[in-house]
mmCIF file with all atom_site columns, C-alpha atoms in Angstrom:
data_model
loop_
_atom_site.group_PDB
_atom_site.id
_atom_site.type_symbol
_atom_site.label_atom_id
_atom_site.label_alt_id
_atom_site.label_comp_id
_atom_site.label_asym_id
_atom_site.label_entity_id
_atom_site.label_seq_id
_atom_site.pdbx_PDB_ins_code
_atom_site.Cartn_x
_atom_site.Cartn_y
_atom_site.Cartn_z
_atom_site.occupancy
_atom_site.B_iso_or_equiv
_atom_site.pdbx_formal_charge
_atom_site.auth_seq_id
_atom_site.auth_comp_id
_atom_site.auth_asym_id
_atom_site.auth_atom_id
_atom_site.pdbx_PDB_model_num
ATOM 1   C CA . MET A 1 1   ? 0.000  0.000  0.000   1.00 0.00 ? 1   MET A CA 1
ATOM 2   C CA . GLU A 1 2   ? 1.348  3.396  -1.007  1.00 0.00 ? 2   GLU A CA 1
ATOM 3   C CA . SER A 1 3   ? 1.390  6.259  1.396   1.00 0.00 ? 3   SER A CA 1
ATOM 4   C CA . LEU A 1 4   ? 1.369  9.973  0.796   1.00 0.00 ? 4   LEU A CA 1
ATOM 5   C CA . ALA A 1 5   ? 5.003  10.123 1.886   1.00 0.00 ? 5   ALA A CA 1
ATOM 6   C CA . ASP A 1 6   ? 5.983  7.949  -1.098  1.00 0.00 ? 6   ASP A CA 1
ATOM 7   C CA . LYS A 1 7   ? 4.649  10.566 -3.517  1.00 0.00 ? 7   LYS A CA 1
ATOM 8   C CA . ALA A 1 8   ? 5.740  13.731 -1.684  1.00 0.00 ? 8   ALA A CA 1
ATOM 9   C CA . ILE A 1 9   ? 8.620  15.913 -2.774  1.00 0.00 ? 9   ILE A CA 1
ATOM 10  C CA . LEU A 1 10  ? 10.165 17.109 0.447   1.00 0.00 ? 10  LEU A CA 1
ATOM 11  C CA . SER A 1 11  ? 11.239 20.697 0.792   1.00 0.00 ? 11  SER A CA 1
ATOM 12  C CA . GLY A 1 12  ? 15.012 20.972 0.607   1.00 0.00 ? 12  GLY A CA 1
ATOM 13  C CA . ALA A 1 13  ? 15.454 17.381 -0.504  1.00 0.00 ? 13  ALA A CA 1
ATOM 14  C CA . GLU A 1 14  ? 17.294 16.686 -3.748  1.00 0.00 ? 14  GLU A CA 1
ATOM 15  C CA . ASN A 1 15  ? 14.709 14.250 -5.098  1.00 0.00 ? 15  ASN A CA 1
ATOM 16  C CA . ARG A 1 16  ? 13.170 16.454 -7.787  1.00 0.00 ? 16  ARG A CA 1
ATOM 17  C CA . PRO A 1 17  ? 13.709 15.829 -11.497 1.00 0.00 ? 17  PRO A CA 1
ATOM 18  C CA . LEU A 1 18  ? 16.413 17.850 -13.209 1.00 0.00 ? 18  LEU A CA 1
ATOM 19  C CA . MET A 1 19  ? 15.029 21.060 -14.707 1.00 0.00 ? 19  MET A CA 1
ATOM 20  C CA . LEU A 1 20  ? 17.432 21.293 -17.605 1.00 0.00 ? 20  LEU A CA 1
ATOM 21  C CA . GLU A 1 21  ? 17.286 17.723 -18.803 1.00 0.00 ? 21  GLU A CA 1
ATOM 22  C CA . LYS A 1 22  ? 18.223 17.953 -22.485 1.00 0.00 ? 22  LYS A CA 1
ATOM 23  C CA . ASP A 1 23  ? 15.622 15.419 -23.618 1.00 0.00 ? 23  ASP A CA 1
ATOM 24  C CA . MET A 1 24  ? 12.834 17.517 -22.125 1.00 0.00 ? 24  MET A CA 1
ATOM 25  C CA . TYR A 1 25  ? 13.449 20.346 -24.600 1.00 0.00 ? 25  TYR A CA 1
ATOM 26  C CA . ASP A 1 26  ? 13.920 18.417 -27.846 1.00 0.00 ? 26  ASP A CA 1
ATOM 27  C CA . SER A 1 27  ? 10.271 18.806 -28.875 1.00 0.00 ? 27  SER A CA 1
ATOM 28  C CA . TRP A 1 28  ? 10.358 22.539 -28.077 1.00 0.00 ? 28  TRP A CA 1
ATOM 29  C CA . ARG A 1 29  ? 13.560 22.906 -30.068 1.00 0.00 ? 29  ARG A CA 1
ATOM 30  C CA . SER A 1 30  ? 12.150 21.110 -33.103 1.00 0.00 ? 30  SER A CA 1
ATOM 31  C CA . ARG A 1 31  ? 9.002  23.285 -33.023 1.00 0.00 ? 31  ARG A CA 1
ATOM 32  C CA . MET A 1 32  ? 11.096 26.446 -32.864 1.00 0.00 ? 32  MET A CA 1
ATOM 33  C CA . GLU A 1 33  ? 13.277 25.258 -35.754 1.00 0.00 ? 33  GLU A CA 1
ATOM 34  C CA . MET A 1 34  ? 10.234 24.468 -37.889 1.00 0.00 ? 34  MET A CA 1
ATOM 35  C CA . TYR A 1 35  ? 8.719  27.871 -37.093 1.00 0.00 ? 35  TYR A CA 1
ATOM 36  C CA . MET A 1 36  ? 11.949 29.636 -38.045 1.00 0.00 ? 36  MET A CA 1
ATOM 37  C CA . LEU A 1 37  ? 12.355 27.680 -41.264 1.00 0.00 ? 37  LEU A CA 1
ATOM 38  C CA . ASN A 1 38  ? 8.807  28.583 -42.324 1.00 0.00 ? 38  ASN A CA 1
ATOM 39  C CA . ARG A 1 39  ? 9.600  32.313 -42.142 1.00 0.00 ? 39  ARG A CA 1
ATOM 40  C CA . GLN A 1 40  ? 11.054 34.365 -44.987 1.00 0.00 ? 40  GLN A CA 1
ATOM 41  C CA . HIS A 1 41  ? 14.851 33.817 -44.950 1.00 0.00 ? 41  HIS A CA 1
ATOM 42  C CA . GLY A 1 42  ? 14.255 30.952 -42.510 1.00 0.00 ? 42  GLY A CA 1
ATOM 43  C CA . ARG A 1 43  ? 17.617 29.283 -43.061 1.00 0.00 ? 43  ARG A CA 1
ATOM 44  C CA . ILE A 1 44  ? 19.450 32.533 -42.250 1.00 0.00 ? 44  ILE A CA 1
ATOM 45  C CA . ILE A 1 45  ? 17.343 33.004 -39.096 1.00 0.00 ? 45  ILE A CA 1
ATOM 46  C CA . LEU A 1 46  ? 18.145 29.475 -37.942 1.00 0.00 ? 46  LEU A CA 1
ATOM 47  C CA . GLU A 1 47  ? 21.855 29.973 -38.654 1.00 0.00 ? 47  GLU A CA 1
ATOM 48  C CA . SER A 1 48  ? 21.740 33.166 -36.599 1.00 0.00 ? 48  SER A CA 1
ATOM 49  C CA . VAL A 1 49  ? 20.443 31.197 -33.619 1.00 0.00 ? 49  VAL A CA 1
ATOM 50  C CA . GLU A 1 50  ? 22.907 28.337 -34.064 1.00 0.00 ? 50  GLU A CA 1
ATOM 51  C CA . HIS A 1 51  ? 26.054 30.326 -34.915 1.00 0.00 ? 51  HIS A CA 1
ATOM 52  C CA . GLY A 1 52  ? 25.453 33.744 -33.400 1.00 0.00 ? 52  GLY A CA 1
ATOM 53  C CA . PRO A 1 53  ? 24.582 37.120 -34.865 1.00 0.00 ? 53  PRO A CA 1
ATOM 54  C CA . LEU A 1 54  ? 26.389 39.011 -37.599 1.00 0.00 ? 54  LEU A CA 1
ATOM 55  C CA . ILE A 1 55  ? 29.680 40.544 -36.528 1.00 0.00 ? 55  ILE A CA 1
ATOM 56  C CA . TRP A 1 56  ? 29.338 44.024 -37.942 1.00 0.00 ? 56  TRP A CA 1
ATOM 57  C CA . PRO A 1 57  ? 32.198 45.040 -40.195 1.00 0.00 ? 57  PRO A CA 1
ATOM 58  C CA . SER A 1 58  ? 34.197 48.122 -39.322 1.00 0.00 ? 58  SER A CA 1
ATOM 59  C CA . VAL A 1 59  ? 35.505 50.900 -41.505 1.00 0.00 ? 59  VAL A CA 1
ATOM 60  C CA . THR A 1 60  ? 38.399 53.292 -40.934 1.00 0.00 ? 60  THR A CA 1
ATOM 61  C CA . GLU A 1 61  ? 37.924 56.939 -41.885 1.00 0.00 ? 61  GLU A CA 1
ATOM 62  C CA . ASP A 1 62  ? 40.484 59.634 -41.086 1.00 0.00 ? 62  ASP A CA 1
ATOM 63  C CA . GLY A 1 63  ? 42.290 57.287 -38.693 1.00 0.00 ? 63  GLY A CA 1
ATOM 64  C CA . VAL A 1 64  ? 39.116 56.537 -36.723 1.00 0.00 ? 64  VAL A CA 1
ATOM 65  C CA . THR A 1 65  ? 37.709 53.016 -36.771 1.00 0.00 ? 65  THR A CA 1
ATOM 66  C CA . ARG A 1 66  ? 33.943 52.666 -36.413 1.00 0.00 ? 66  ARG A CA 1
ATOM 67  C CA . LEU A 1 67  ? 31.285 50.100 -37.174 1.00 0.00 ? 67  LEU A CA 1
ATOM 68  C CA . LYS A 1 68  ? 29.482 50.434 -40.472 1.00 0.00 ? 68  LYS A CA 1
ATOM 69  C CA . LYS A 1 69  ? 26.032 51.983 -40.446 1.00 0.00 ? 69  LYS A CA 1
ATOM 70  C CA . TYR A 1 70  ? 23.108 49.849 -41.521 1.00 0.00 ? 70  TYR A CA 1
ATOM 71  C CA . SER A 1 71  ? 22.848 51.840 -44.744 1.00 0.00 ? 71  SER A CA 1
ATOM 72  C CA . GLU A 1 72  ? 26.488 51.017 -45.542 1.00 0.00 ? 72  GLU A CA 1
ATOM 73  C CA . LEU A 1 73  ? 26.043 47.250 -45.295 1.00 0.00 ? 73  LEU A CA 1
ATOM 74  C CA . SER A 1 74  ? 25.885 45.107 -48.413 1.00 0.00 ? 74  SER A CA 1
ATOM 75  C CA . SER A 1 75  ? 22.515 43.572 -49.217 1.00 0.00 ? 75  SER A CA 1
ATOM 76  C CA . ALA A 1 76  ? 23.638 40.177 -47.860 1.00 0.00 ? 76  ALA A CA 1
ATOM 77  C CA . GLU A 1 77  ? 24.876 41.743 -44.615 1.00 0.00 ? 77  GLU A CA 1
ATOM 78  C CA . ALA A 1 78  ? 21.668 43.775 -44.263 1.00 0.00 ? 78  ALA A CA 1
ATOM 79  C CA . THR A 1 79  ? 19.563 40.633 -44.737 1.00 0.00 ? 79  THR A CA 1
ATOM 80  C CA . LYS A 1 80  ? 21.674 38.817 -42.116 1.00 0.00 ? 80  LYS A CA 1
ATOM 81  C CA . SER A 1 81  ? 21.229 41.729 -39.711 1.00 0.00 ? 81  SER A CA 1
ATOM 82  C CA . ASP A 1 82  ? 17.449 41.723 -40.259 1.00 0.00 ? 82  ASP A CA 1
ATOM 83  C CA . CYS A 1 83  ? 17.338 37.979 -39.661 1.00 0.00 ? 83  CYS A CA 1
ATOM 84  C CA . ASP A 1 84  ? 19.313 38.395 -36.419 1.00 0.00 ? 84  ASP A CA 1
ATOM 85  C CA . VAL A 1 85  ? 16.595 40.727 -35.146 1.00 0.00 ? 85  VAL A CA 1
ATOM 86  C CA . LYS A 1 86  ? 13.858 38.301 -36.246 1.00 0.00 ? 86  LYS A CA 1
ATOM 87  C CA . ALA A 1 87  ? 15.636 35.402 -34.513 1.00 0.00 ? 87  ALA A CA 1
ATOM 88  C CA . THR A 1 88  ? 15.918 37.387 -31.291 1.00 0.00 ? 88  THR A CA 1
ATOM 89  C CA . ASN A 1 89  ? 12.220 38.285 -31.422 1.00 0.00 ? 89  ASN A CA 1
ATOM 90  C CA . ILE A 1 90  ? 11.207 34.667 -32.055 1.00 0.00 ? 90  ILE A CA 1
ATOM 91  C CA . ILE A 1 91  ? 13.223 33.465 -29.060 1.00 0.00 ? 91  ILE A CA 1
ATOM 92  C CA . LEU A 1 92  ? 11.881 36.227 -26.799 1.00 0.00 ? 92  LEU A CA 1
ATOM 93  C CA . GLN A 1 93  ? 8.269  35.492 -27.797 1.00 0.00 ? 93  GLN A CA 1
ATOM 94  C CA . ALA A 1 94  ? 8.684  31.874 -26.742 1.00 0.00 ? 94  ALA A CA 1
ATOM 95  C CA . LEU A 1 95  ? 9.934  32.704 -23.238 1.00 0.00 ? 95  LEU A CA 1
ATOM 96  C CA . PRO A 1 96  ? 7.580  32.472 -20.257 1.00 0.00 ? 96  PRO A CA 1
ATOM 97  C CA . LEU A 1 97  ? 6.553  35.885 -18.892 1.00 0.00 ? 97  LEU A CA 1
ATOM 98  C CA . GLU A 1 98  ? 8.513  35.557 -15.646 1.00 0.00 ? 98  GLU A CA 1
ATOM 99  C CA . ILE A 1 99  ? 11.737 34.874 -17.571 1.00 0.00 ? 99  ILE A CA 1
ATOM 100 C CA . TYR A 1 100 ? 10.975 37.509 -20.220 1.00 0.00 ? 100 TYR A CA 1
ATOM 101 C CA . ALA A 1 101 ? 10.693 40.080 -17.426 1.00 0.00 ? 101 ALA A CA 1
ATOM 102 C CA . LEU A 1 102 ? 14.285 39.297 -16.422 1.00 0.00 ? 102 LEU A CA 1
ATOM 103 C CA . VAL A 1 103 ? 15.579 39.928 -19.948 1.00 0.00 ? 103 VAL A CA 1
#
């Protein structure tokens, strides 16, 4: 016969399941990947998540080095930059409200 104590999770005890168990998030990850791939420039958005955002190129003028302005980027770099913003928004939309508030 089972008792209530067999099913209880005691406060302070280390008998809870791991929160960041990798297998628990595989379905969430696959849904996010499918959502990203179904967007315009989906492959670029997914690559932005997997490999990090665009490293903005710099330019030197009159001995001063600065990052390029958005208007100075090539069309491929501008598309990559736009996709970085879309990827960030997709990730932030999927976060629970209590975690989103921390970001």
